[in-house]
Coordinates of C-alpha atoms in Angstrom, one line a residue:
M1 CA 125.3 17.6 195.1
A2 CA 128.9 16.5 194.6
K3 CA 130.0 15.9 191.1
K4 CA 131.0 12.3 190.3
I5 CA 134.6 12.1 189.0
F6 CA 135.2 9.4 186.3
S7 CA 138.7 8.0 186.1
L8 CA 140.4 5.3 184.0
E9 CA 141.4 3.6 187.2
V10 CA 137.8 3.3 188.4
A11 CA 136.8 1.9 185.0
K12 CA 139.5 -0.7 185.1
A13 CA 138.6 -1.7 188.6
R14 CA 134.9 -2.2 187.6
L15 CA 136.0 -4.2 184.6
D16 CA 138.2 -6.4 186.7
V17 CA 135.3 -7.1 189.1
L18 CA 133.0 -8.0 186.1
L19 CA 135.6 -10.3 184.5
G20 CA 136.3 -11.9 187.9
E21 CA 132.6 -12.7 188.2
I22 CA 132.5 -14.2 184.8
R23 CA 135.6 -16.3 185.4
R24 CA 134.4 -17.6 188.7
R25 CA 131.6 -19.3 187.0
R26 CA 134.0 -21.5 185.0
I27 CA 136.9 -21.8 187.5
V28 CA 139.2 -24.8 187.1
E29 CA 140.0 -26.2 190.6
N30 CA 142.2 -29.0 189.4
F31 CA 143.6 -29.8 186.0
N32 CA 142.2 -32.9 184.3
Y33 CA 144.2 -34.5 181.5
F34 CA 142.6 -37.0 179.2
P35 CA 144.5 -40.3 178.5
K36 CA 146.5 -39.1 175.4
Q37 CA 147.7 -36.0 177.3
L38 CA 148.7 -38.2 180.2
E39 CA 150.7 -40.2 177.7
A40 CA 152.5 -37.0 176.7
I41 CA 153.3 -36.3 180.4
Q42 CA 154.7 -39.8 180.7
A43 CA 156.8 -39.2 177.6
I44 CA 158.2 -36.1 179.3
A45 CA 159.3 -38.1 182.3
G46 CA 160.8 -40.9 180.2
A47 CA 162.7 -38.6 177.9
R48 CA 164.2 -36.7 180.9
L49 CA 165.2 -40.0 182.5
E50 CA 166.8 -41.2 179.3
T51 CA 169.0 -38.1 178.5
G52 CA 169.1 -35.9 181.6
L53 CA 168.3 -33.0 179.2
P54 CA 165.1 -30.9 178.7
P55 CA 162.7 -33.2 176.9
R56 CA 161.5 -32.1 173.4
I57 CA 157.9 -33.4 172.9
L58 CA 155.8 -33.0 169.8
Y59 CA 152.2 -33.4 170.7
G60 CA 149.4 -33.5 168.1
G61 CA 148.7 -34.7 164.6
A62 CA 145.1 -34.6 163.8
L63 CA 142.8 -31.6 163.9
G64 CA 141.2 -31.1 167.3
G65 CA 143.5 -33.3 169.3
G66 CA 143.7 -31.0 172.3
K67 CA 147.1 -29.6 171.4
S68 CA 146.8 -26.0 172.5
R69 CA 145.0 -26.8 175.7
F70 CA 147.8 -29.2 176.6
L71 CA 150.5 -26.6 176.1
C72 CA 148.7 -24.0 178.1
Q73 CA 147.6 -26.3 180.9
Y74 CA 150.9 -27.9 181.4
A75 CA 152.8 -24.6 181.5
V76 CA 150.4 -23.2 184.1
E77 CA 150.6 -26.3 186.2
Q78 CA 154.4 -26.4 186.1
C79 CA 154.6 -22.7 187.0
E80 CA 152.4 -23.3 190.1
K81 CA 154.4 -26.3 191.2
I82 CA 157.9 -24.8 190.8
P83 CA 158.2 -21.2 192.1
G84 CA 160.3 -19.0 189.9
S85 CA 159.6 -20.8 186.7
R86 CA 159.7 -18.9 183.4
W87 CA 157.9 -20.1 180.3
Y88 CA 157.4 -18.7 176.8
L89 CA 154.2 -19.7 174.8
C90 CA 154.1 -18.7 171.2
R91 CA 153.1 -19.1 167.5
K92 CA 155.0 -17.8 164.6
E93 CA 152.9 -14.6 164.4
A94 CA 152.0 -12.9 167.7
A95 CA 148.7 -11.8 166.2
A96 CA 147.8 -15.4 165.4
F97 CA 148.7 -16.3 169.0
M98 CA 146.3 -13.7 170.3
R99 CA 143.5 -15.0 168.1
T100 CA 144.0 -18.6 169.1
T101 CA 146.2 -19.9 171.9
Y102 CA 145.7 -16.8 174.0
L103 CA 141.9 -17.4 174.0
T104 CA 142.6 -21.0 175.2
I105 CA 144.6 -20.0 178.2
T106 CA 142.3 -17.1 179.2
G107 CA 139.0 -18.9 178.8
L108 CA 137.7 -16.9 175.9
S109 CA 137.6 -19.9 173.6
P110 CA 134.3 -21.5 172.8
D111 CA 134.6 -24.2 175.5
G112 CA 134.8 -21.4 178.1
V113 CA 137.3 -23.1 180.4
D114 CA 139.6 -20.5 182.0
I115 CA 142.9 -22.2 182.6
L116 CA 144.4 -19.2 184.4
N117 CA 141.4 -18.6 186.7
R118 CA 143.3 -19.9 189.7
P119 CA 144.6 -18.3 192.9
G120 CA 147.7 -16.2 192.4
W121 CA 147.6 -15.4 188.7
N122 CA 147.6 -12.0 187.2
E123 CA 148.4 -10.5 183.7
A124 CA 150.5 -7.7 182.5
L125 CA 148.7 -7.3 179.2
S126 CA 150.7 -4.4 177.9
R127 CA 154.0 -6.3 178.4
K128 CA 152.5 -9.7 177.2
Y129 CA 153.0 -12.0 180.2
F130 CA 151.1 -13.7 183.0
Y131 CA 152.7 -13.8 186.4
H132 CA 152.1 -15.7 189.7
T133 CA 152.6 -14.7 193.3
N134 CA 155.2 -17.4 193.7
G135 CA 157.5 -15.6 191.2
S136 CA 156.7 -17.7 188.1
R137 CA 155.9 -16.1 184.8
I138 CA 154.6 -17.0 181.4
D139 CA 155.6 -14.7 178.5
Y140 CA 153.7 -15.0 175.2
G141 CA 154.0 -13.7 171.7
G142 CA 155.5 -14.6 168.3
L143 CA 158.5 -16.6 167.1
G144 CA 160.1 -15.5 163.9
G145 CA 157.2 -13.5 162.5
D146 CA 158.5 -10.3 163.9
K147 CA 162.1 -9.4 164.6
L148 CA 161.2 -7.7 167.9
D149 CA 159.8 -11.0 169.2
E150 CA 162.8 -12.9 167.9
D151 CA 165.2 -10.5 169.6
K152 CA 163.2 -10.8 172.9
V153 CA 163.5 -14.6 172.8
K154 CA 167.3 -14.4 172.3
S155 CA 167.7 -12.8 175.7
M156 CA 165.4 -15.1 177.6
N157 CA 166.4 -17.6 180.3
L158 CA 163.6 -20.2 180.4
S159 CA 162.5 -23.3 182.3
G160 CA 160.0 -24.3 179.6
C161 CA 158.5 -23.3 176.3
G162 CA 155.4 -24.2 174.2
I163 CA 155.3 -23.6 170.4
D164 CA 151.8 -23.9 169.0
E165 CA 151.5 -24.8 165.3
A166 CA 155.3 -25.4 165.3
S167 CA 155.2 -26.4 161.6
E168 CA 154.7 -22.6 160.8
V169 CA 158.0 -21.7 162.5
D170 CA 161.3 -21.9 160.7
E171 CA 163.6 -24.6 162.1
P172 CA 166.6 -22.3 163.1
V173 CA 164.3 -19.9 165.0
A174 CA 162.4 -22.8 166.7
K175 CA 165.7 -24.4 167.8
M176 CA 166.9 -21.0 169.0
L177 CA 164.0 -21.0 171.5
L178 CA 164.6 -24.7 172.5
A179 CA 168.2 -23.8 173.3
R180 CA 167.0 -21.1 175.8
V181 CA 165.3 -23.7 178.0
G182 CA 167.3 -25.1 180.9
R183 CA 168.7 -21.8 182.3
I184 CA 166.6 -21.4 185.5
P185 CA 168.4 -23.0 188.4
Q186 CA 165.3 -23.4 190.7
A187 CA 163.6 -25.4 187.9
A188 CA 166.5 -27.8 187.3
G189 CA 165.2 -31.2 186.5
H190 CA 161.8 -29.9 185.5
E191 CA 162.6 -28.2 182.2
V192 CA 160.7 -29.1 179.1
C193 CA 160.1 -28.0 175.5
L194 CA 156.6 -28.7 174.1
L195 CA 155.6 -28.3 170.5
A196 CA 152.2 -28.8 168.9
S197 CA 151.3 -29.1 165.2
N198 CA 149.0 -30.5 162.6
P199 CA 150.7 -32.6 159.9
D200 CA 152.7 -30.6 157.4
Q201 CA 155.9 -31.0 155.3
C202 CA 158.4 -29.3 157.6
W203 CA 161.5 -29.8 159.8
L204 CA 159.3 -31.6 162.4
I205 CA 159.2 -34.8 160.3
P206 CA 163.0 -35.6 160.4
S207 CA 163.3 -34.2 164.0
F208 CA 160.5 -36.2 165.6
L209 CA 159.2 -38.9 163.2
H210 CA 162.0 -40.2 161.0
N211 CA 165.2 -40.1 162.9
P212 CA 164.6 -38.5 166.3
K213 CA 167.5 -38.1 168.7
P214 CA 167.1 -39.5 172.3
G215 CA 164.8 -37.2 174.2
W216 CA 162.9 -36.0 171.0
V217 CA 159.4 -37.8 171.2
Y218 CA 156.3 -37.6 169.1
V219 CA 153.0 -38.3 170.8
P220 CA 150.1 -38.5 168.2
S221 CA 146.7 -37.3 169.2
L222 CA 143.4 -37.6 167.2
M223 CA 140.0 -35.9 167.5
T224 CA 138.7 -39.0 169.2
D225 CA 141.3 -38.5 172.0
N226 CA 139.9 -35.1 172.9
K227 CA 137.0 -35.5 175.5
Y228 CA 136.1 -31.8 175.0
L229 CA 135.0 -32.3 171.3
S230 CA 131.4 -33.2 170.6
E231 CA 130.5 -36.0 168.2
A232 CA 128.7 -33.4 166.1
Y233 CA 131.9 -31.4 165.6
Q234 CA 133.9 -34.5 164.7
A235 CA 131.3 -35.5 162.2
S236 CA 131.3 -32.0 160.7
V237 CA 135.1 -32.0 160.2
K238 CA 135.0 -35.4 158.6
D239 CA 132.2 -34.3 156.3
V240 CA 134.2 -31.2 155.2
Y241 CA 137.4 -33.1 154.3
E242 CA 136.0 -36.4 153.2
E243 CA 136.3 -35.5 149.5
M244 CA 139.9 -34.3 149.9
P245 CA 141.8 -37.5 150.5
E246 CA 145.2 -36.0 151.4
Y247 CA 143.8 -33.5 153.9
Y248 CA 141.3 -36.0 155.3
D249 CA 144.2 -38.5 156.0
A250 CA 146.4 -35.8 157.5
L251 CA 143.9 -33.7 159.5
V252 CA 141.5 -36.5 160.6
H253 CA 143.8 -39.5 160.9
G254 CA 147.0 -37.5 161.7
N255 CA 149.0 -39.1 158.9
W256 CA 152.1 -36.9 158.3
A257 CA 153.0 -38.9 155.2
A258 CA 149.8 -37.7 153.5
V259 CA 150.5 -34.0 153.6
G260 CA 152.0 -32.0 150.8
A261 CA 150.5 -33.6 147.8
A262 CA 147.8 -31.0 147.4
N263 CA 149.7 -28.0 145.9
K264 CA 153.3 -28.3 147.1
V265 CA 155.8 -28.6 144.3
F266 CA 158.2 -31.0 145.9
V267 CA 157.4 -34.1 148.0
Y268 CA 159.1 -33.7 151.4
E269 CA 160.1 -37.4 151.6
Q270 CA 162.1 -37.0 148.3
I271 CA 163.8 -33.8 149.5
L272 CA 165.0 -35.7 152.6
E273 CA 166.1 -38.7 150.5
A274 CA 168.1 -36.4 148.2
M275 CA 169.8 -34.7 151.1
A276 CA 170.7 -38.0 152.7
R277 CA 171.9 -39.6 149.4
K278 CA 175.7 -40.1 149.5
P279 CA 177.4 -38.1 146.7
E280 CA 179.5 -40.0 144.2
D281 CA 183.1 -39.2 143.6
T282 CA 182.9 -37.4 140.3
H283 CA 185.3 -35.1 138.5
R284 CA 184.4 -31.6 139.5
A285 CA 185.0 -30.1 136.0
G286 CA 182.0 -29.6 133.8
C287 CA 179.7 -28.1 136.4
Q288 CA 177.1 -25.4 136.0
L289 CA 176.6 -22.5 138.3
G290 CA 173.3 -21.0 139.3
I291 CA 173.2 -17.5 140.8
D292 CA 170.2 -15.9 142.5
V293 CA 171.0 -12.2 142.9
A294 CA 169.8 -10.0 145.7
G295 CA 169.9 -6.3 146.1
M296 CA 170.9 -4.4 149.2
G297 CA 168.0 -5.6 151.4
D298 CA 167.7 -8.7 153.6
D299 CA 167.6 -11.2 150.8
S300 CA 170.8 -13.2 149.9
T301 CA 172.8 -13.6 146.8
V302 CA 173.4 -17.4 146.5
V303 CA 175.8 -19.2 144.3
A304 CA 175.0 -22.9 143.7
A305 CA 176.8 -25.5 141.7
N306 CA 175.5 -28.6 139.8
F307 CA 178.1 -31.3 139.4
K308 CA 176.2 -33.8 137.2
S309 CA 173.1 -33.7 139.5
Q310 CA 175.1 -33.4 142.7
Y311 CA 174.3 -30.0 144.0
Q312 CA 176.2 -27.7 146.3
I313 CA 175.7 -24.3 147.9
I314 CA 179.0 -22.6 147.1
N315 CA 178.5 -19.3 148.9
K316 CA 175.9 -16.8 150.2
F317 CA 176.2 -13.0 150.5
K318 CA 174.1 -10.2 151.9
K319 CA 174.0 -6.6 150.7
Q320 CA 176.8 -7.1 148.2
K321 CA 177.3 -5.0 145.1
A322 CA 177.2 -6.7 141.7
I323 CA 180.8 -5.8 141.0
V324 CA 182.0 -7.6 144.2
T325 CA 179.9 -10.6 143.3
A326 CA 181.3 -10.6 139.8
E327 CA 184.9 -10.5 141.1
Y328 CA 184.1 -13.5 143.3
V329 CA 182.5 -15.5 140.4
I330 CA 185.6 -14.8 138.2
E331 CA 187.8 -16.0 141.0
I332 CA 186.0 -19.4 141.4
Y333 CA 185.6 -19.8 137.7
E334 CA 189.4 -20.3 137.5
T335 CA 189.0 -23.3 139.9
L336 CA 185.6 -24.8 138.9
R337 CA 185.7 -24.1 135.2
P338 CA 181.9 -24.2 134.8
T339 CA 180.5 -24.8 131.3
A340 CA 177.7 -22.4 132.0
I341 CA 176.8 -19.7 134.6
L342 CA 173.0 -19.2 134.8
V343 CA 172.0 -15.9 136.4
D344 CA 168.5 -14.7 137.4
D345 CA 168.6 -11.8 135.0
V346 CA 165.7 -9.8 136.5
G347 CA 166.6 -6.6 138.5
Y348 CA 170.1 -6.7 140.1
G349 CA 170.9 -9.9 138.2
G350 CA 171.1 -8.1 134.9
R351 CA 174.0 -6.0 136.1
L352 CA 175.9 -9.2 137.1
T353 CA 175.2 -10.9 133.8
D354 CA 176.6 -8.0 131.9
L355 CA 179.8 -7.8 134.1
L356 CA 180.4 -11.6 133.7
A357 CA 179.8 -11.4 130.0
T358 CA 182.3 -8.5 129.6
A359 CA 184.9 -10.7 131.5
G360 CA 184.4 -13.4 128.9
L361 CA 182.7 -16.0 131.1
P362 CA 180.0 -18.4 129.7
V363 CA 177.1 -16.5 131.4
F364 CA 173.4 -16.9 130.5
G365 CA 170.8 -14.5 131.8
I366 CA 167.6 -16.2 132.6
T367 CA 164.3 -14.3 132.7
A368 CA 162.2 -16.8 134.7
H369 CA 158.9 -15.1 134.2
G370 CA 159.1 -15.3 130.4
R371 CA 157.0 -17.8 128.5
A372 CA 157.5 -21.6 128.8
I373 CA 159.6 -23.1 126.0
N374 CA 158.7 -26.7 125.5
N375 CA 155.3 -26.8 127.1
P376 CA 153.6 -23.4 126.8
N377 CA 150.1 -25.0 127.0
R378 CA 150.9 -26.6 130.3
F379 CA 153.1 -24.0 132.1
V380 CA 152.5 -20.3 132.6
N381 CA 156.2 -19.4 132.5
F382 CA 159.7 -20.8 132.1
K383 CA 160.3 -20.9 135.9
T384 CA 157.5 -23.3 136.3
E385 CA 158.8 -25.4 133.4
Y386 CA 162.3 -25.9 134.8
F387 CA 161.0 -26.3 138.4
W388 CA 158.7 -29.1 137.1
N389 CA 161.6 -30.7 135.3
F390 CA 163.5 -30.8 138.5
R391 CA 160.5 -32.3 140.3
E392 CA 159.8 -35.0 137.7
D393 CA 163.2 -35.9 136.3
I394 CA 165.9 -34.9 138.7
L395 CA 164.9 -34.9 142.4
A396 CA 164.4 -38.7 142.7
E397 CA 168.0 -39.3 141.6
C398 CA 170.1 -36.3 142.6
N399 CA 172.1 -35.4 145.7
L400 CA 171.2 -32.1 147.5
P401 CA 173.2 -30.3 150.1
N402 CA 171.7 -30.7 153.7
D403 CA 171.1 -27.0 154.0
P404 CA 168.3 -26.1 156.4
A405 CA 167.2 -23.0 154.4
L406 CA 167.1 -25.0 151.2
R407 CA 165.0 -27.7 152.9
E408 CA 162.6 -25.2 154.3
Q409 CA 162.2 -23.4 150.9
M410 CA 161.7 -26.6 148.8
S411 CA 159.2 -28.0 151.2
N412 CA 157.2 -24.8 151.3
I413 CA 157.1 -23.7 147.7
R414 CA 153.6 -24.1 146.1
Y415 CA 152.0 -24.0 142.7
I416 CA 148.7 -22.6 141.6
L417 CA 146.5 -23.1 138.5
R418 CA 145.9 -20.1 136.3
N419 CA 143.7 -20.3 133.3
G420 CA 144.2 -24.1 133.2
K421 CA 148.0 -23.8 133.4
T422 CA 150.4 -24.6 136.2
M423 CA 152.4 -21.8 137.7
I424 CA 154.9 -21.6 140.6
E425 CA 153.8 -19.0 143.1
P426 CA 155.5 -15.6 142.6
K427 CA 158.5 -14.9 144.7
D428 CA 156.9 -12.0 146.5
A429 CA 153.8 -14.1 147.4
Y430 CA 156.1 -16.8 148.7
K431 CA 158.1 -14.3 150.8
T432 CA 154.9 -12.9 152.3
R433 CA 153.5 -16.4 153.1
A434 CA 156.6 -18.1 154.3
G435 CA 158.4 -15.2 155.9
M436 CA 161.7 -15.8 154.0
S437 CA 163.1 -15.4 150.5
P438 CA 163.7 -18.7 148.5
D439 CA 167.2 -17.6 147.5
E440 CA 169.0 -21.0 148.0
M441 CA 166.3 -22.9 146.2
D442 CA 166.2 -20.4 143.2
A443 CA 170.0 -20.7 142.8
V444 CA 169.9 -24.6 142.9
M445 CA 167.0 -24.6 140.3
L446 CA 168.9 -22.2 138.0
S447 CA 172.0 -24.5 138.2
S448 CA 169.8 -27.5 137.2
I449 CA 168.7 -26.0 133.8
D450 CA 169.8 -28.1 130.9
L451 CA 170.3 -25.5 128.2
L452 CA 170.2 -28.1 125.3
K453 CA 166.8 -29.2 126.6
Y454 CA 165.3 -25.9 125.7
W455 CA 167.5 -24.4 122.9
Q456 CA 169.9 -25.5 120.2
P457 CA 173.4 -24.1 120.3
S458 CA 172.8 -21.8 117.4
E459 CA 170.0 -20.1 119.4
Y460 CA 172.2 -19.0 122.3
G461 CA 175.8 -19.3 121.0
Y462 CA 178.6 -21.0 122.9
V463 CA 179.8 -18.4 125.3
N464 CA 179.1 -14.8 126.4
S465 CA 175.5 -15.1 125.5
K466 CA 172.4 -13.8 127.1
V467 CA 169.3 -16.0 127.0
N468 CA 166.4 -13.7 127.5
I469 CA 163.5 -16.1 127.8
S470 CA 160.9 -13.5 127.2
D471 CA 162.4 -12.9 123.7
V472 CA 162.8 -16.6 122.7

């Protein structure tokens, strides 16, 4: 009797047959869009007619509005209609895409509708793309969560893109992808950029809701617009969020203005107003400098200036030694003549504080994690105290620089409650969650500290003093 030979190729062939049988049971012959999705398609046509550029469409709002399905379905349809099309579907993290959007496009989501189960489609799973016999292709992955994915996007020429949960993606990275669309000649006149998101405080608000440019269109969608959602599911979602007013209004009603009140330090509307506020013509003397010091990694050393509640980012450096930063600060001191230079004194900042003090500059080393000064029963540490002072007493009246990094950082920073006290989330926790270091924000916050609000002159001297908060 001949011995049966097992091979990986045979196993794969059998698996393909099995998957094919499963998929044939739920094949999608023709795409059906519900009315709100048709409204988005009409918005695409209108924006293209208005500008002649690739439309930028934000679709979504409430939870369960059919956002991911629309992105996937429209991309597949366009690739079939226009041979040689090239799309990129993504979320910030590639792993998150595989757990969510990938399941939607491949039919492994709970509704079981396989969008790609159509003639001509195949998948190169190891290389992360779907391809059609007409030469079209849909790549998929992350956007900003991994440098390899970001580098891949930089070299792409695309006819379309779809960013799922776009609020998670940093604005510069998202717009880098949008700029890659419109580079496929055979798809000329059919290019489009689609974004989907639940409400959140992020760059989508000014770009699509408050002051959109021509061709940038927001199409809101609610749970009630999604024909695939059962009434039982909708009732369950409402029951979960009904006692959380901000989340209920945002995720059930799609109200973008409601988000952010839960545990975000700064209100996004106020950040935008402060950045749009016209600065007054004031004498530049008498400013304070705030310096957030980085080491030799990917974080930045940022120098910010506070001219009587008019803030500026003076400069940013990467991988710069403390002695070089000190030489730069001494140089600008001669021009700006700041009354105080406040430096994050932890780690590399301590070296800069010592160098500036030796040079005779009015430098003050701030240990942000030390105890709160005026309200130790309310705040866990001094950083939370001066952040909260900025939130309650300064933000509504000040002028902030229209810096994208600063806007992202201020809109994302959160607070937590610890033993009944308020605390700004630790910097490492923020970096892990947001994927960036809050260097610009920390420098601006340092420059905002009113020394006399916390200490009398006799406690810290006039110049060349080091305020170590943990010792006060």
